[in-house]
CSV table of C-alpha atoms in Angstrom, one decimal:
chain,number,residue,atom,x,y,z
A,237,UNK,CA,42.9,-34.6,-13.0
A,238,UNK,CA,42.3,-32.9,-9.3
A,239,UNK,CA,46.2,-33.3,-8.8
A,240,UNK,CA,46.2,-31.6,-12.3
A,241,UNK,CA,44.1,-28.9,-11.1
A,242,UNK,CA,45.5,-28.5,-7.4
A,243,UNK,CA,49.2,-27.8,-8.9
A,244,UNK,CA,48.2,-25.3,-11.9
A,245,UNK,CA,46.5,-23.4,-8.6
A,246,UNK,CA,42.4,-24.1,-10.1
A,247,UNK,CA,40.5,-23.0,-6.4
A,248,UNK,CA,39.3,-25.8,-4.4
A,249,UNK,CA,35.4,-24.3,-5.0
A,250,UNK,CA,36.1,-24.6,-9.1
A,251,UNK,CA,37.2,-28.1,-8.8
A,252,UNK,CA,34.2,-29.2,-7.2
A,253,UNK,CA,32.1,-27.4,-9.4
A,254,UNK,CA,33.8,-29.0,-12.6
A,255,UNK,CA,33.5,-32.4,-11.0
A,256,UNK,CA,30.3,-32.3,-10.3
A,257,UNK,CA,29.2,-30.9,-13.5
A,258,UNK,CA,31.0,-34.2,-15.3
A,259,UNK,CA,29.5,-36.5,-12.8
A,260,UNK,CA,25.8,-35.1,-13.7
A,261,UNK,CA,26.2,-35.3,-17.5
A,262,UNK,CA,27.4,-39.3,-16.9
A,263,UNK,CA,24.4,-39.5,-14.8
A,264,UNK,CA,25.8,-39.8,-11.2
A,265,UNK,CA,23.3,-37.7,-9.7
A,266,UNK,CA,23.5,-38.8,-6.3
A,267,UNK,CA,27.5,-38.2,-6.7
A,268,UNK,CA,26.9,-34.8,-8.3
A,269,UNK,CA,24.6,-33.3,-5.8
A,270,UNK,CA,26.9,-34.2,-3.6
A,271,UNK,CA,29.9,-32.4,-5.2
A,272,UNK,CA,27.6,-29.2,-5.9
A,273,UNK,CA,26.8,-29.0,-2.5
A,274,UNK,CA,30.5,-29.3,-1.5
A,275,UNK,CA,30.8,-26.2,-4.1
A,276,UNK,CA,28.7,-24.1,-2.8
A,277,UNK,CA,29.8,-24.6,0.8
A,278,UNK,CA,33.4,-23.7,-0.7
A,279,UNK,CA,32.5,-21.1,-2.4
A,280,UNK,CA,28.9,-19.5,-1.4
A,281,UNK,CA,25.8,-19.7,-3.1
A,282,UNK,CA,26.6,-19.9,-7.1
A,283,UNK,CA,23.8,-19.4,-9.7
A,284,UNK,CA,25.8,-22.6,-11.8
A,285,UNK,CA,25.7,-24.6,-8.9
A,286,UNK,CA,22.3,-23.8,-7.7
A,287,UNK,CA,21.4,-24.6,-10.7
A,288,UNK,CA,22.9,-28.2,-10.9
A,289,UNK,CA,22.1,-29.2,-7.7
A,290,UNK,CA,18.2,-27.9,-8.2
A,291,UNK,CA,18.9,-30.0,-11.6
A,292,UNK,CA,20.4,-33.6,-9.4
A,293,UNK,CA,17.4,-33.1,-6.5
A,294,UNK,CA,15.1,-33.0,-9.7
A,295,UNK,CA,16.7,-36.2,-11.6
A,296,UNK,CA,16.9,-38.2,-7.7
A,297,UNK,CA,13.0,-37.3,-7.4
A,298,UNK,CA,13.5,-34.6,-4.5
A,299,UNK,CA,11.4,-32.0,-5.7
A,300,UNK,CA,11.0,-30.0,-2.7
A,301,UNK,CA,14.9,-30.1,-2.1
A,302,UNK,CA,15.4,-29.1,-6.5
A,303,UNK,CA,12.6,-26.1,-5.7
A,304,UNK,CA,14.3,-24.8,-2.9
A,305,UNK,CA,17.7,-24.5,-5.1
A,306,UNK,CA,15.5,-22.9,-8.0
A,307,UNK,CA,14.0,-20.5,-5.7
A,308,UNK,CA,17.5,-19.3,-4.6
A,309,UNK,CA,19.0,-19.2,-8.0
A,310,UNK,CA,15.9,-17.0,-8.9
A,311,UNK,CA,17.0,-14.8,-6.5
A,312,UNK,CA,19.9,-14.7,-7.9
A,313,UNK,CA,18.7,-14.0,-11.4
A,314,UNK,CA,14.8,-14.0,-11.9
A,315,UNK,CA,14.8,-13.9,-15.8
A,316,UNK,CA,15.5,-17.4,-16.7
A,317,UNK,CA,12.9,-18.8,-18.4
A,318,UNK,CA,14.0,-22.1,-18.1
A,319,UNK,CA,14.5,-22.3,-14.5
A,320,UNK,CA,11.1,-20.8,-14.4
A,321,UNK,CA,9.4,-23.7,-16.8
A,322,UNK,CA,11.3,-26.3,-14.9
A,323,UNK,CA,10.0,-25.4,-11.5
A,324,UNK,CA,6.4,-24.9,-13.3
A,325,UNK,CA,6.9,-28.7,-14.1
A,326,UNK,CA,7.8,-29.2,-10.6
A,327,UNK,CA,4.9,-27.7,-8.6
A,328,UNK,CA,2.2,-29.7,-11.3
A,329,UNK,CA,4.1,-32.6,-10.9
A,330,UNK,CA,3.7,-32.6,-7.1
A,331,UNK,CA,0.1,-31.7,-7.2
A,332,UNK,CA,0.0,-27.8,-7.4
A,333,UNK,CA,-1.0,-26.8,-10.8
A,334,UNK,CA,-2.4,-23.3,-9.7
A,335,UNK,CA,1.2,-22.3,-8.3
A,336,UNK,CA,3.0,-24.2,-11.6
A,337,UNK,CA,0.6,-22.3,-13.8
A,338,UNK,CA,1.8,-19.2,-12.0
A,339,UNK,CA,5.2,-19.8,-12.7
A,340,UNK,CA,4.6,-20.2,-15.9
A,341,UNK,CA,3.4,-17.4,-16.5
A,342,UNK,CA,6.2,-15.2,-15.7
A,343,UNK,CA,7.9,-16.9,-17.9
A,344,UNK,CA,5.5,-16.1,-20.7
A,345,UNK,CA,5.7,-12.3,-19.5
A,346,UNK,CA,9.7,-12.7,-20.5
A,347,UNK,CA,9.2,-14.7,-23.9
A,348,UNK,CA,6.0,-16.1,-24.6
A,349,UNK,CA,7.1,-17.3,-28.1
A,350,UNK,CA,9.7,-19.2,-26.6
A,351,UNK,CA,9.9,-23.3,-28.0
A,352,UNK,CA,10.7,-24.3,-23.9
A,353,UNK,CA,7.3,-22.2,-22.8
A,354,UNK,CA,5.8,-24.1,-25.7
A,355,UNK,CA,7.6,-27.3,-24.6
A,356,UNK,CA,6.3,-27.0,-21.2
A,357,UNK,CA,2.7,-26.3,-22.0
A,358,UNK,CA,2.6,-29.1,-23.9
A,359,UNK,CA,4.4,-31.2,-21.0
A,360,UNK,CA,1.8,-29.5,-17.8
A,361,UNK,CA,-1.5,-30.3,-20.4
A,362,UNK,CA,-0.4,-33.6,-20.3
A,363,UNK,CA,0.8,-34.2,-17.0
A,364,UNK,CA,-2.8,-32.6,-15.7
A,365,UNK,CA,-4.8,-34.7,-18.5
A,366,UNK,CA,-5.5,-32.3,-21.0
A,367,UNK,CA,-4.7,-34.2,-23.6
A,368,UNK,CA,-6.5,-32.1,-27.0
A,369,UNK,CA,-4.8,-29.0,-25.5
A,370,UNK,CA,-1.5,-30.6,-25.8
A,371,UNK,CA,-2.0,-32.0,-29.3
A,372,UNK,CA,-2.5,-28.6,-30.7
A,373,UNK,CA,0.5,-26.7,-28.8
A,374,UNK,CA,2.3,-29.5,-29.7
A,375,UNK,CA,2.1,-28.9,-33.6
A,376,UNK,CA,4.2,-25.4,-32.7
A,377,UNK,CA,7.2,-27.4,-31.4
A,378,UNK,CA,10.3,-27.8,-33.8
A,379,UNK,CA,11.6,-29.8,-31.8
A,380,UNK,CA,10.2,-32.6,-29.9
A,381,UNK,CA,12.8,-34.5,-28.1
A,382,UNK,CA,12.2,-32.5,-24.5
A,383,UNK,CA,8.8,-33.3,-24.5
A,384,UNK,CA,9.2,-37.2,-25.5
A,385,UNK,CA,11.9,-37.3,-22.8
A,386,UNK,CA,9.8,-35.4,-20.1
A,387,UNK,CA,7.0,-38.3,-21.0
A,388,UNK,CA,9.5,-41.1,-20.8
A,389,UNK,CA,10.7,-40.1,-17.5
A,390,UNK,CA,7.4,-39.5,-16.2
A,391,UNK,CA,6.3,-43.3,-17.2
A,392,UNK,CA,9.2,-44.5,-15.9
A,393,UNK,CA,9.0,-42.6,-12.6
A,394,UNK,CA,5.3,-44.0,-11.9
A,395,UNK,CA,6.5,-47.9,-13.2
A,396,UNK,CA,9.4,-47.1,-10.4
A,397,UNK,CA,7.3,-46.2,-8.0
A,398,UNK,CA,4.7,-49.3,-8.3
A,399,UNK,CA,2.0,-47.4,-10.2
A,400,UNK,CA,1.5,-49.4,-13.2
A,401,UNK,CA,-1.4,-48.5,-14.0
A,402,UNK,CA,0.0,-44.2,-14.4
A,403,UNK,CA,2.7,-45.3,-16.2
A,404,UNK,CA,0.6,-47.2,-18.9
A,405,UNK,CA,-1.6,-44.1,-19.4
A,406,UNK,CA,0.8,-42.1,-20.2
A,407,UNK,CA,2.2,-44.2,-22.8
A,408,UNK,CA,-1.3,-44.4,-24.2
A,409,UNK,CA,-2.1,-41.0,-24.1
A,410,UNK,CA,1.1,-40.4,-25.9
């Protein structure tokens, strides 16, 4: 498909950028960061590919690395109240709830009735051990696939890593 593109004249920047955008959704994050980054050297700093590679740092673990590429996508465009949850996840996840909880309250300035500010409420009460806070934000969900997913992958991370132990817990807390 890139000889496809090259002769119908797609730029080189685009090509990347819909490469690595296919690799991601089949899971080749290491692949797809790669690509993004290639993009955004083509092209300059794009709020899609910030995006995705903030999104690849975050599935490969590199949280510092996926906040630094949400940061400069904020720049970019600081009402996106997903960006904003997802780095609110981030900072609690590496230990800095009072920064995460700042976060996420900008976003509830822009749309506090929003299911994703609900979503990631539910998510940071968990993640911090707040268990009876989470079960009652969680009956305002409709839908509850992000948070299940955000759990497995949190288990699965700590099991990865050798922590048993975390990984259990939050199985049984959920």
């Amino acid at each position: 498909w890139a000889h496809y593109c090259t002769l119908i004249g797609v730029p080189k920047g685009n090509r990347l950028m819909m490469e690595a955008k296919l690799r991601f959704a089949e899971g080749n994050f290491g692949l797809a960061k790669n690509l993004a980054t290639s993009a955004i050297v083509e092209e300059g700093d794009s709020l899609t590919m910030l995006n995705l590679l903030g999104q690849c740092y975050q599935k490969l673990r590199q949280d510092q690395a996926a906040l630094r590429c949400f940061a400069e996508a904020q720049k970019l465009s600081p009402l996106n109240i997903q960006r904003l949850t997802t780095a609110a996840e981030i900072f609690v996840e590496i230990g800095d709830e009072q920064r995460g909880q700042k976060i996420l309250s900008q976003a509830q300035r822009l749309d506090g009735a929003a299911e994703v500010i609900t979503a990631t409420e539910v998510k940071i009460a968990i993640a911090t051990g707040h268990v009876d806070v989470a079960k009652k934000k969680i009956e305002h969900l409709k839908d509850l696939s992000q948070v299940i997913s955000y759990l497995n992958g949190l288990g699965v991370t700590h099991a990865k890593e050798g922590n048993y132990a975390k990984s259990f817990e939050i199985y049984d807390k959920t």
